[in-house]
């Protein structure tokens, strides 16, 4: 089969690879039709995630058709069209039984701090991902759901991570009626978080980025006030000025490890790998939120330490909520919202690439060329 | 000015009340599609964070059946046992495998050494892979693998220049990260060859 393969930092290609096999009675093999590249994949692509092996296939956002099922699988049959949450999870451990699917303890030998994620290095369990023609889906009776026939394929792909994560990020902000909510980062996750903040009753939604096309999308798609951080000498002062010098009630970090805005922080983390991630956006969140406010972190950071302004967080009495998203937990409500028209996920899709052009797709998304926001990988051109 | 207000002190921020919202809930509901459909904080999928009432009908086990361990599988020493299910992609091999094995066997996830060894192994493996690929029908090709042609097809110049982007500066460093391995490898080979040549002359 054809699969995207990692060759080293900033280098990927399509290779002919052995089709995955059933390795556990509850496995399924899914033939992928559509996949996506996530902002998280860029951390792997840039060589920031420890134990990213040559030959690894990325891709944790995908939908497809069930091609084969293991002997104990009962919920799926061959031919079913499924969306697969980005988390690999067992459904039965201490964490899964409490809804913490992203923190499953039974699927990742390599790290106890990290759950299982498709195509996200060995630090996330060593599973090949879905930017390929076929993918092994463990716990086929637990993770995947049938794609409802009224749901668009691209919307289904976005349910598996980006949309679920934006919605989850807004929930972690514990938003109350008429709160002022700041979203750092206008990528797919930030755009969905901004949109979701309104559903939870925000009074103001402010989005910060440095890419004009994305800020434009934040205004039109997410009805947000926007600021370009490059145009302001000190973004924290700006945030204070526009919130009566109190700070926002809620700040959501939808940027993560490769935050820009401070070259030293960016270079020491993204380029030299001396930090788990550049904490620029997280520190803006800590300093820009009001005392007693809530910081929601869905931007992803690596396992090494980062220079986070913890003292300010302590002195301000902040609540900091964070996690990888338990994607499937969001689905019942998200499907209602999509069906009712409150959310239109594929409005953020700007580019579509065939799997064969995976090198260009990664480069364009990494360098944010051409106003790219969310690239979809078309794996099965015929579907 | 309200009667409780003090001369020279702003009405809000340093006094008990927050400024009134720019828009009321009714105005927002009229302007923003779906405003407030999840208004009740108690009625959100993540509330409470830990819930025992979520339904996963396909789970019919207390502990999942174990996937057969066909090859010894490295694991974090913070685990009490090998978890029942795991990825089998890209098993350990060669020098990078030895470094990774050491990182897993010796150091917990709490130790910087664990992660720094894993990162070192990543670099060792990537460099080795470039060299090994030269002996195959498909050597690594930095042009197609970096997708650099996207710069032409997707307006690399126009996407960056004059747009005040904060990241354009360090994009210039990307080729160093990519080319660095080739350059370092080349330099190392040069040094070794020169030493060998000198040793022979002596
Ligand atoms: N928690 C989870 O489960 C989860 C799931 C998906 C993605 N993520 C993470 O969420 C983050 C965003 O994902 P995405 O797909 O939207 O990525 P993306 O790369 O498309 O978006 C990130 C955006 O942040 C902007 N940015 C950079 N520095 C900034 C700063 N200092 N302030 C404000 N904006 C800044 C960038 O210009 C970009 O638009 C990533 O870190 C990703 O790994 C987490
Ligand atoms: Zn993701
Ligand atoms: Zn579990």
Coordinates of C-alpha atoms and ligand atoms in Angstrom, one line a residue:
Chain A
X1 CA 0.0 0.0 0.0
X2 CA 1.0 3.6 -0.3
X3 CA 1.8 5.5 2.9
X4 CA 3.2 8.8 4.0
X5 CA 6.6 8.2 5.6
X6 CA 8.8 10.3 7.8
X7 CA 12.5 10.4 6.7
X8 CA 13.9 13.0 9.1
X9 CA 13.1 16.6 10.1
X10 CA 11.3 18.5 7.4
X11 CA 11.4 15.4 5.1
X12 CA 8.5 13.1 4.2
X13 CA 7.7 11.0 1.2
X14 CA 5.2 8.4 0.0
X15 CA 6.5 4.9 0.1
X16 CA 5.2 1.4 -0.7
X17 CA 4.7 -0.3 2.6
X18 CA 3.2 -3.6 3.8
X19 CA -0.5 -3.4 4.5
X20 CA -1.2 -3.4 8.2
X21 CA -2.3 -6.7 9.8
X22 CA -4.8 -7.6 12.6
X23 CA -2.5 -7.9 15.6
X24 CA -5.1 -8.2 18.3
X25 CA -8.6 -9.8 18.2
X26 CA -10.3 -6.4 18.6
X27 CA -8.4 -4.7 15.8
X28 CA -9.8 -3.6 12.5
X29 CA -8.1 -2.5 9.3
X30 CA -9.6 0.6 7.8
X31 CA -9.1 1.7 4.2
X32 CA -8.6 5.4 4.4
X33 CA -10.5 7.7 2.1
X34 CA -9.8 11.1 3.6
X35 CA -7.2 12.3 6.1
X36 CA -5.9 15.6 7.3
X37 CA -2.7 17.2 8.5
X38 CA -3.0 18.7 12.0
X39 CA -0.9 21.4 13.6
X40 CA 0.3 18.6 15.9
X41 CA 1.8 16.8 12.9
X42 CA 4.1 19.8 12.4
X43 CA 5.7 19.2 15.8
X44 CA 6.7 15.7 14.5
X45 CA 7.6 17.0 11.0
X46 CA 9.9 19.6 12.6
X47 CA 11.6 16.8 14.6
X48 CA 10.4 18.1 18.0
X49 CA 8.8 15.0 19.3
X50 CA 11.2 12.5 20.9
X51 CA 11.2 9.0 19.4
X52 CA 9.8 9.9 16.0
X53 CA 11.3 7.1 14.0
X54 CA 12.3 7.0 10.3
X55 CA 9.6 5.2 8.4
X56 CA 6.8 6.3 10.7
X57 CA 3.5 7.1 9.1
X58 CA 1.8 10.1 10.5
X59 CA -1.9 11.0 10.5
X60 CA -4.4 11.0 13.4
X61 CA -7.3 12.5 11.5
X62 CA -8.9 10.2 9.1
X63 CA -12.1 8.5 7.9
X64 CA -12.5 5.4 5.8
X65 CA -14.1 2.1 5.1
X66 CA -13.7 -1.0 7.3
X67 CA -11.7 -3.5 5.3
X68 CA -11.1 -6.3 7.8
X69 CA -12.1 -7.0 11.4
X70 CA -10.5 -9.1 14.1
X71 CA -12.3 -12.2 15.6
X72 CA -13.7 -10.3 18.6
X73 CA -15.1 -7.3 16.8
X74 CA -18.9 -7.0 17.1
X75 CA -19.7 -3.3 16.6
X76 CA -18.3 -3.0 13.0
X77 CA -18.6 -5.0 9.8
X78 CA -16.6 -4.9 6.7
X79 CA -17.8 -2.1 4.4
X80 CA -18.9 0.3 7.2
X81 CA -17.9 3.9 6.8
X82 CA -16.2 5.1 10.0
X83 CA -14.6 8.1 11.6
X84 CA -11.8 7.2 14.0
X85 CA -11.1 9.5 17.0
X86 CA -7.4 10.4 17.1
X87 CA -7.0 8.7 20.5
X88 CA -6.3 4.9 20.7
X89 CA -8.1 3.8 23.9
X90 CA -9.3 0.6 25.6
X91 CA -12.5 1.7 27.2
X92 CA -11.9 -0.3 30.3
X93 CA -9.0 1.1 32.3
X94 CA -9.3 3.5 35.3
X95 CA -9.0 6.5 33.0
X96 CA -11.3 5.4 30.2
X97 CA -14.1 4.4 32.6
X98 CA -14.1 8.0 33.8
X99 CA -14.2 9.5 30.4
X100 CA -10.5 10.3 30.2
X101 CA -10.1 8.5 26.8
X102 CA -7.1 10.5 25.9
X103 CA -5.3 9.3 29.0
X104 CA -5.8 5.6 28.5
X105 CA -3.3 3.5 30.4
X106 CA -3.5 0.3 28.3
X107 CA -2.3 1.5 24.9
X108 CA 1.1 3.1 25.3
X109 CA 4.2 1.2 26.6
X110 CA 6.5 4.1 25.7
X111 CA 5.2 6.7 28.0
X112 CA 2.9 6.7 31.0
X113 CA 2.3 10.4 30.7
X114 CA 0.9 10.1 27.1
X115 CA -2.1 8.1 25.9
X116 CA -2.2 6.4 22.5
X117 CA -2.4 8.5 19.4
X118 CA -2.4 7.3 15.8
X119 CA 0.7 8.2 13.8
X120 CA 2.2 10.3 16.6
X121 CA 5.6 8.8 17.2
X122 CA 6.6 6.1 19.6
X123 CA 6.1 8.5 22.5
X124 CA 2.4 8.2 21.7
X125 CA 2.5 4.4 21.4
X126 CA 4.2 3.6 18.1
X127 CA 1.1 3.2 16.0
X128 CA 1.4 4.0 12.3
X129 CA -1.2 6.6 11.3
X130 CA -3.8 7.3 8.7
X131 CA -2.0 9.3 6.0
X132 CA -1.9 6.0 4.2
X133 CA -4.2 3.7 2.2
X134 CA -4.7 1.4 5.2
X135 CA -4.4 1.8 8.9
X136 CA -4.6 -0.6 11.9
X137 CA -7.4 0.5 14.3
X138 CA -7.0 -1.1 17.7
X139 CA -10.1 -1.5 19.9
X140 CA -12.4 -1.3 16.9
X141 CA -15.4 -1.8 19.2
X142 CA -14.5 1.2 21.3
X143 CA -13.1 4.1 19.2
X144 CA -14.6 4.4 15.8
X145 CA -18.2 5.4 15.1
X146 CA -20.2 5.1 11.9
X147 CA -20.3 8.3 9.9
X148 CA -23.9 9.4 9.8
X149 CA -25.1 9.5 6.2
X150 CA -26.0 13.2 6.4
X151 CA -22.4 14.1 7.5
X152 CA -20.0 15.4 4.9
X153 CA -16.7 13.4 4.6
X154 CA -14.5 16.4 5.4
X155 CA -16.7 17.4 8.4
X156 CA -16.3 13.8 9.6
X157 CA -12.5 14.1 9.3
X158 CA -12.6 17.3 11.4
X159 CA -14.7 15.6 14.1
X160 CA -11.8 13.2 14.7
X161 CA -9.6 16.0 16.1
X162 CA -9.6 19.7 15.1
X163 CA -13.3 20.4 15.7
X164 CA -13.4 18.2 18.8
X165 CA -10.3 19.9 20.2
X166 CA -11.6 23.4 19.6
X167 CA -14.8 22.6 21.3
X168 CA -13.0 20.8 24.1
X169 CA -10.7 23.8 24.5
X170 CA -13.6 26.2 25.0
X171 CA -15.1 23.8 27.6
X172 CA -11.8 23.8 29.5
X173 CA -12.2 27.6 29.7
X174 CA -15.2 27.0 31.9
X175 CA -16.9 29.9 30.1
X176 CA -19.8 31.7 31.9
X177 CA -22.4 33.9 30.3
X178 CA -20.9 37.1 28.9
X179 CA -17.3 36.2 29.7
X180 CA -14.6 37.8 27.7
X181 CA -12.7 35.0 26.0
X182 CA -9.3 35.4 24.3
X183 CA -8.2 32.7 21.9
X184 CA -4.4 32.6 21.0
X185 CA -3.9 31.1 17.6
X186 CA -6.2 31.2 14.6
X187 CA -5.4 27.7 13.2
X188 CA -8.2 25.2 12.8
X189 CA -8.2 24.5 16.6
X190 CA -8.3 28.2 17.6
X191 CA -11.0 29.0 15.0
X192 CA -13.2 26.1 16.3
X193 CA -12.5 27.2 19.9
X194 CA -13.5 30.8 19.1
X195 CA -16.7 29.6 17.5
X196 CA -17.5 27.2 20.4
X197 CA -16.9 30.0 22.9
X198 CA -20.1 31.7 21.6
X199 CA -22.1 28.5 22.0
X200 CA -21.1 28.6 25.7
X201 CA -22.4 32.1 26.0
X202 CA -19.2 34.3 25.7
X203 CA -19.9 38.0 25.6
X204 CA -16.7 38.8 23.6
X205 CA -14.4 36.6 21.6
X206 CA -11.0 37.9 20.8
X207 CA -8.6 36.1 18.5
X208 CA -4.8 36.7 18.3
X209 CA -2.4 35.5 15.5
X210 CA 0.1 37.0 13.1
X211 CA -1.3 35.6 9.9
X212 CA -3.8 38.0 8.3
X213 CA -5.7 35.3 6.3
X214 CA -6.4 33.4 9.4
X215 CA -7.4 36.5 11.3
X216 CA -9.8 37.3 8.5
X217 CA -11.2 33.8 8.9
X218 CA -11.6 34.4 12.6
X219 CA -13.7 37.5 11.8
X220 CA -15.9 35.9 9.2
X221 CA -16.2 32.3 10.4
X222 CA -15.9 32.8 14.1
X223 CA -17.4 36.4 14.4
X224 CA -14.4 37.3 16.5
X225 CA -12.5 40.6 17.2
X226 CA -9.0 40.1 16.0
X227 CA -5.5 41.5 16.7
X228 CA -2.3 40.8 14.9
X229 CA 0.4 40.5 17.5
X230 CA 3.1 41.7 15.2
X231 CA 1.4 45.1 15.2
X232 CA 1.5 45.5 18.9
X233 CA 4.7 46.0 20.9
X234 CA 3.4 44.1 23.9
X235 CA 0.4 41.9 23.5
X236 CA -0.2 41.6 27.2
X237 CA -0.6 45.4 27.5
X238 CA -3.0 45.3 24.6
X239 CA -5.0 42.6 26.2
X240 CA -5.2 44.6 29.4
X241 CA -6.1 47.8 27.5
X242 CA -9.1 46.1 25.8
X243 CA -10.4 44.5 29.0
X244 CA -10.5 47.6 31.3
X245 CA -7.0 46.6 32.6
X246 CA -8.4 43.6 34.4
X247 CA -7.5 40.9 31.8
X248 CA -9.8 38.5 30.1
X249 CA -11.9 36.0 32.0
X250 CA -10.7 33.1 29.9
X251 CA -7.7 32.7 27.7
X252 CA -7.3 29.6 25.5
X253 CA -3.9 28.6 24.2
X254 CA -4.5 27.1 20.8
X255 CA -0.9 27.6 19.7
X256 CA 1.3 25.1 21.5
X257 CA 5.0 24.2 21.2
X258 CA 6.0 26.3 18.2
X259 CA 4.6 29.7 19.2
X260 CA 6.1 32.7 17.5
X261 CA 6.5 36.2 18.9
X262 CA 9.8 35.7 20.7
X263 CA 12.6 34.5 18.5
X264 CA 14.8 33.2 21.4
X265 CA 11.9 31.0 22.7
X266 CA 11.1 29.8 19.2
X267 CA 14.6 28.9 18.3
X268 CA 15.5 27.3 21.6
X269 CA 12.5 25.0 21.3
X270 CA 11.5 24.5 17.6
X271 CA 15.0 24.7 16.2
X272 CA 17.4 23.6 18.9
X273 CA 15.0 21.4 20.9
X274 CA 16.3 22.6 24.2
X275 CA 12.7 23.1 25.5
X276 CA 9.6 20.9 25.3
X277 CA 8.0 23.8 23.5
X278 CA 8.1 27.6 23.1
X279 CA 5.9 28.9 25.9
X280 CA 5.3 32.3 24.3
X281 CA 1.6 31.9 23.9
X282 CA 1.1 30.1 27.2
X283 CA 2.9 32.9 29.0
X284 CA 0.8 35.5 27.2
X285 CA -2.2 33.5 28.4
X286 CA -1.0 33.5 32.0
X287 CA -0.2 37.2 31.9
X288 CA -3.2 38.3 29.8
X289 CA -6.0 36.5 31.9
X290 CA -7.5 38.3 34.9
X291 CA -6.7 37.2 38.4
X292 CA -8.7 34.2 39.4
X293 CA -9.4 33.6 35.7
X294 CA -9.0 30.4 33.7
X295 CA -6.4 29.4 31.2
X296 CA -7.3 26.6 28.9
X297 CA -4.4 24.8 27.2
X298 CA -5.0 22.7 24.1
X299 CA -1.9 23.7 22.3
X300 CA 0.5 20.7 22.5
X301 CA 3.9 20.7 24.2
X302 CA 6.7 18.1 24.2
X303 CA 7.7 16.1 27.2
X304 CA 10.8 18.2 28.0
X305 CA 10.5 21.2 30.3
X306 CA 9.5 24.7 29.0
X307 CA 10.2 28.1 30.5
X308 CA 6.6 28.7 31.8
X309 CA 5.9 31.8 34.0
X310 CA 4.6 29.7 36.8
X311 CA 5.0 32.4 39.5
X312 CA 2.6 34.7 37.7
X313 CA 0.1 31.9 37.5
X314 CA 0.4 31.2 41.2
X315 CA 0.3 34.8 42.3
X316 CA -2.9 35.4 40.2
X317 CA -4.6 32.4 41.5
X318 CA -5.3 31.0 38.1
X319 CA -7.0 27.8 37.1
X320 CA -5.2 26.1 34.3
X321 CA -7.1 23.3 32.6
X322 CA -5.5 21.2 29.9
X323 CA -5.5 17.8 28.2
X324 CA -5.3 16.0 25.0
X325 CA -8.9 15.9 23.8
X326 CA -11.0 12.8 24.4
X327 CA -12.4 13.3 20.9
X328 CA -15.2 10.7 21.0
X329 CA -16.6 12.2 24.2
X330 CA -17.5 15.3 22.3
X331 CA -19.2 13.6 19.4
X332 CA -22.8 13.2 20.4
X333 CA -23.1 17.0 21.2
X334 CA -21.0 18.0 18.2
X335 CA -23.1 16.0 15.8
X336 CA -26.2 17.9 17.2
X337 CA -24.4 21.2 16.6
X338 CA -23.3 20.4 13.1
X339 CA -26.7 19.0 12.2
X340 CA -28.4 22.2 13.6
X341 CA -26.0 24.3 11.6
X342 CA -24.4 25.9 14.6
X343 CA -21.0 24.6 13.4
X344 CA -19.9 24.2 9.8
X345 CA -16.5 22.4 10.2
X346 CA -15.2 22.3 6.7
X347 CA -15.5 26.0 6.3
X348 CA -11.8 26.0 7.5
X349 CA -10.6 23.6 4.8
X350 CA -8.6 25.6 2.3
X351 CA -6.5 23.0 0.5
X352 CA -6.8 19.5 -0.8
X353 CA -3.8 17.4 -1.7
X354 CA -3.6 13.9 -3.1
X355 CA -1.5 11.5 -1.0
X356 CA 1.2 11.5 -3.7
X357 CA 1.9 15.2 -3.0
X358 CA 2.5 14.7 0.7
X359 CA 5.9 16.5 0.6
X360 CA 4.3 19.7 -0.8
X361 CA 1.3 19.4 1.5
X362 CA 3.6 19.4 4.6
X363 CA 5.8 22.1 3.3
X364 CA 2.8 24.4 2.5
X365 CA 1.1 23.8 5.8
X366 CA 4.4 24.2 7.8
X367 CA 5.3 27.4 6.0
X368 CA 1.7 28.6 6.0
X369 CA 1.8 29.4 2.3
X370 CA -1.1 30.5 0.2
X371 CA -3.4 31.3 3.1
X372 CA -3.6 27.7 4.0
X373 CA -5.6 26.9 7.1
X374 CA -6.6 23.2 7.0
X375 CA -5.3 20.8 4.4
X376 CA -7.2 17.6 3.6
X377 CA -5.3 14.6 2.2
X378 CA -7.3 12.8 -0.5
X379 CA -6.2 9.2 -0.2
X380 CA -8.8 7.5 -2.3
X381 CA -9.3 9.8 -5.2
X382 CA -12.3 7.7 -6.4
X383 CA -14.3 7.8 -3.2
Chain B
X1 CA -20.7 60.1 37.3
X2 CA -22.4 57.9 39.9
X3 CA -22.4 59.0 43.5
X4 CA -20.0 56.3 44.7
X5 CA -17.4 57.3 42.2
X6 CA -14.2 58.9 43.5
X7 CA -12.6 61.8 41.7
X8 CA -9.6 60.7 39.6
X9 CA -10.4 56.9 39.9
X10 CA -11.8 55.1 36.8
X11 CA -15.4 53.8 37.3
X12 CA -14.3 50.2 36.8
X13 CA -11.1 48.1 37.3
X14 CA -10.2 49.5 40.7
X15 CA -13.8 49.5 42.0
X16 CA -16.2 46.5 42.6
X17 CA -18.1 46.4 39.3
X18 CA -17.1 45.2 35.9
X19 CA -17.9 47.4 33.0
X20 CA -21.3 46.5 31.5
X21 CA -21.0 44.2 28.5
X22 CA -20.9 45.8 25.1
X23 CA -23.7 43.6 24.0
X24 CA -26.5 41.8 25.9
X25 CA -27.2 38.1 25.7
X26 CA -30.3 38.9 23.6
X27 CA -28.3 40.9 21.1
X28 CA -25.6 38.2 20.9
X29 CA -28.3 35.5 20.4
X30 CA -29.7 37.5 17.5
X31 CA -26.3 38.1 15.9
X32 CA -24.3 34.9 16.4
X33 CA -25.7 31.6 15.1
X34 CA -26.0 29.1 18.0
X35 CA -25.1 31.6 20.7
X36 CA -25.7 30.1 24.1
X37 CA -26.9 26.6 23.1
X38 CA -24.3 25.3 25.6
X39 CA -24.9 28.1 28.1
X40 CA -25.6 25.9 31.1
X41 CA -22.1 25.0 32.4
X42 CA -23.5 21.8 34.0
X43 CA -24.8 20.6 30.6
X44 CA -21.5 20.2 28.7
X45 CA -19.9 17.0 27.6
X46 CA -16.8 17.6 29.8
X47 CA -18.8 18.3 33.0
X48 CA -18.0 16.9 35.4
X49 CA -14.5 16.1 34.1
X50 CA -14.6 12.5 35.4
X51 CA -17.9 10.8 34.7
X52 CA -18.9 7.1 35.1
X53 CA -22.1 7.5 33.1
X54 CA -20.6 7.7 29.6
X55 CA -21.5 4.8 27.4
X56 CA -19.1 2.7 25.4
X57 CA -21.3 -0.3 24.5
X58 CA -18.6 -2.2 22.7
X59 CA -16.4 -2.7 25.9
X60 CA -17.0 -6.3 27.0
X61 CA -13.8 -6.8 29.1
X62 CA -12.4 -5.7 32.4
X63 CA -8.9 -6.0 31.1
X64 CA -8.3 -6.3 27.3
X65 CA -6.9 -9.5 25.8
X66 CA -3.1 -9.2 25.4
X67 CA -1.7 -8.7 22.0
X68 CA 1.0 -11.3 21.4
X69 CA 4.5 -9.9 22.0
X70 CA 6.2 -11.2 18.9
X71 CA 9.3 -9.0 19.5
X72 CA 10.6 -7.7 22.8
X73 CA 8.8 -4.3 23.2
X74 CA 10.6 -1.4 24.9
X75 CA 8.6 0.3 27.6
X76 CA 8.8 3.1 30.1
X77 CA 10.1 2.0 33.5
X78 CA 7.2 3.9 35.0
X79 CA 4.9 1.1 33.8
X80 CA 4.4 -1.9 36.0
X81 CA 3.9 -4.2 33.1
X82 CA 3.7 -4.1 29.3
X83 CA 0.3 -2.6 28.4
X84 CA -1.9 -5.1 26.6
X85 CA -2.1 -3.2 23.3
X86 CA 0.6 -1.2 21.5
X87 CA 2.0 -0.1 18.2
X88 CA 4.5 -2.5 16.5
X89 CA 5.6 0.0 13.8
X90 CA 9.3 0.6 13.3
X91 CA 10.9 -1.8 15.9
X92 CA 14.2 -0.9 17.4
X93 CA 17.3 -1.5 15.2
X94 CA 20.9 -0.6 14.9
X95 CA 22.7 2.1 16.8
X96 CA 19.6 4.3 17.2
X97 CA 17.9 1.2 18.7
X98 CA 20.7 0.8 21.2
X99 CA 20.4 4.4 22.3
X100 CA 16.6 4.2 22.5
X101 CA 16.8 0.9 24.5
X102 CA 19.2 2.6 27.0
X103 CA 16.9 5.6 27.3
X104 CA 13.9 3.3 28.1
X105 CA 15.8 0.9 30.4
X106 CA 17.7 3.4 32.4
X107 CA 15.7 6.6 32.8
X108 CA 12.1 7.4 33.7
X109 CA 10.0 10.0 31.8
X110 CA 10.9 12.4 34.7
X111 CA 14.5 12.5 33.6
X112 CA 15.8 14.9 30.9
X113 CA 18.3 12.2 30.0
X114 CA 15.5 10.0 28.8
X115 CA 14.2 12.5 26.3
X116 CA 17.5 13.9 25.2
X117 CA 18.8 10.3 24.5
X118 CA 15.6 9.7 22.5
X119 CA 16.1 12.9 20.5
X120 CA 19.8 12.0 19.9
X121 CA 18.7 8.6 18.6
X122 CA 16.2 10.3 16.3
X123 CA 19.0 12.3 14.7
X124 CA 21.4 9.3 14.5
X125 CA 18.7 7.3 12.8
X126 CA 17.8 10.0 10.3
X127 CA 21.4 10.5 9.3
X128 CA 22.0 6.7 9.0
X129 CA 18.8 6.4 6.9
X130 CA 20.1 9.0 4.4
X131 CA 23.4 7.0 4.1
X132 CA 21.6 3.7 3.9
X133 CA 19.2 5.0 1.3
X134 CA 22.1 5.7 -1.1
X135 CA 22.5 2.0 -1.4
X136 CA 18.9 1.5 -2.4
X137 CA 16.9 2.2 -5.6
X138 CA 15.3 5.1 -3.9
X139 CA 17.9 7.4 -2.3
X140 CA 16.6 10.2 -0.1
X141 CA 15.9 13.2 -2.3
X142 CA 15.9 16.5 -0.4
X143 CA 14.0 18.3 -3.2
X144 CA 10.9 16.2 -3.3
X145 CA 11.0 15.2 0.4
X146 CA 11.1 18.8 1.7
X147 CA 8.2 19.6 -0.7
X148 CA 10.2 22.8 -1.6
X149 CA 8.4 23.1 -4.9
X150 CA 5.3 24.2 -2.9
X151 CA 7.2 27.5 -2.7
X152 CA 6.6 27.9 -6.4
X153 CA 3.2 26.3 -6.7
X154 CA 1.8 28.0 -3.6
X155 CA 3.2 31.5 -3.7
X156 CA 6.1 31.2 -1.3
X157 CA 7.2 34.8 -1.8
X158 CA 3.8 36.4 -1.9
X159 CA 2.7 34.4 1.2
X160 CA 5.5 35.9 3.3
X161 CA 6.9 39.2 2.0
X162 CA 5.3 42.4 3.1
X163 CA 2.9 40.6 5.4
X164 CA 4.6 41.3 8.7
X165 CA 4.7 37.6 9.5
X166 CA 6.5 36.7 12.8
X167 CA 7.8 33.4 11.4
X168 CA 9.3 34.5 8.1
X169 CA 12.7 35.2 9.9
X170 CA 13.1 31.7 11.2
X171 CA 11.9 30.0 8.1
X172 CA 15.3 31.0 6.8
X173 CA 16.7 28.7 9.4
X174 CA 14.8 25.7 8.2
X175 CA 17.2 24.7 5.5
X176 CA 19.9 24.6 8.2
X177 CA 17.9 22.1 10.1
X178 CA 17.4 20.0 7.0
X179 CA 20.7 20.5 5.3
X180 CA 22.5 20.4 8.7
X181 CA 22.6 16.6 8.7
X182 CA 24.0 16.5 5.2
X183 CA 26.5 19.3 6.0
X184 CA 27.6 17.7 9.3
X185 CA 27.9 14.3 7.7
X186 CA 29.9 15.7 4.9
X187 CA 32.2 17.6 7.3
X188 CA 32.7 14.5 9.4
X189 CA 33.6 12.4 6.4
X190 CA 36.0 15.1 5.2
X191 CA 37.7 15.2 8.6
X192 CA 38.0 11.5 8.8
X193 CA 39.4 11.1 5.3
X194 CA 41.9 13.9 5.8
X195 CA 43.1 12.3 9.0
X196 CA 43.4 9.0 7.2
X197 CA 45.3 10.6 4.4
X198 CA 47.7 12.4 6.8
X199 CA 48.3 9.2 8.7
X200 CA 49.2 7.5 5.5
X201 CA 51.6 10.2 4.5
X202 CA 53.4 10.1 7.8
Ligands
LIG1 N1 -4.9 19.0 22.9 C1 -5.2 18.3 21.8 O1 -5.8 17.3 21.9 C2 -4.8 18.8 20.5 C3 -5.4 18.4 19.3 C4 -5.1 19.0 18.1 C5 -4.2 20.0 18.1 N2 -3.5 20.3 19.2 C6 -2.5 21.4 19.2 O2 -3.2 22.7 19.0 C7 -2.3 23.6 18.4 C8 -3.0 24.2 17.3 O3 -3.3 23.3 16.3 P1 -3.7 23.8 14.8 O4 -4.0 22.6 14.0 O5 -4.7 24.8 14.9 O6 -2.3 24.3 14.4 P2 -1.8 25.5 13.4 O7 -0.3 25.4 13.3 O8 -2.5 25.5 12.1 O9 -2.2 26.9 14.2 C9 -1.4 27.5 15.1 C10 -1.6 29.0 14.9 O10 -0.9 29.7 16.0 C11 -0.4 30.9 15.5 N3 0.6 31.4 16.4 C12 1.9 31.2 16.5 N4 2.5 31.9 17.5 C13 1.4 32.5 18.1 C14 1.4 33.4 19.3 N5 2.4 33.6 20.0 N6 0.2 33.9 19.6 C15 -1.0 33.6 18.8 N7 -0.9 32.8 17.8 C16 0.3 32.3 17.4 C17 0.1 30.5 14.1 O11 0.4 31.6 13.3 C18 -1.0 29.5 13.7 O12 -2.0 30.2 13.0 C19 -1.1 22.8 18.1 O13 -0.1 22.9 19.1 C20 -1.5 21.4 18.1 O14 -0.5 20.5 18.4 C21 -3.8 19.8 20.4
LIG2 ZN1 -4.1 16.7 16.0
LIG3 ZN1 -8.1 2.8 28.7

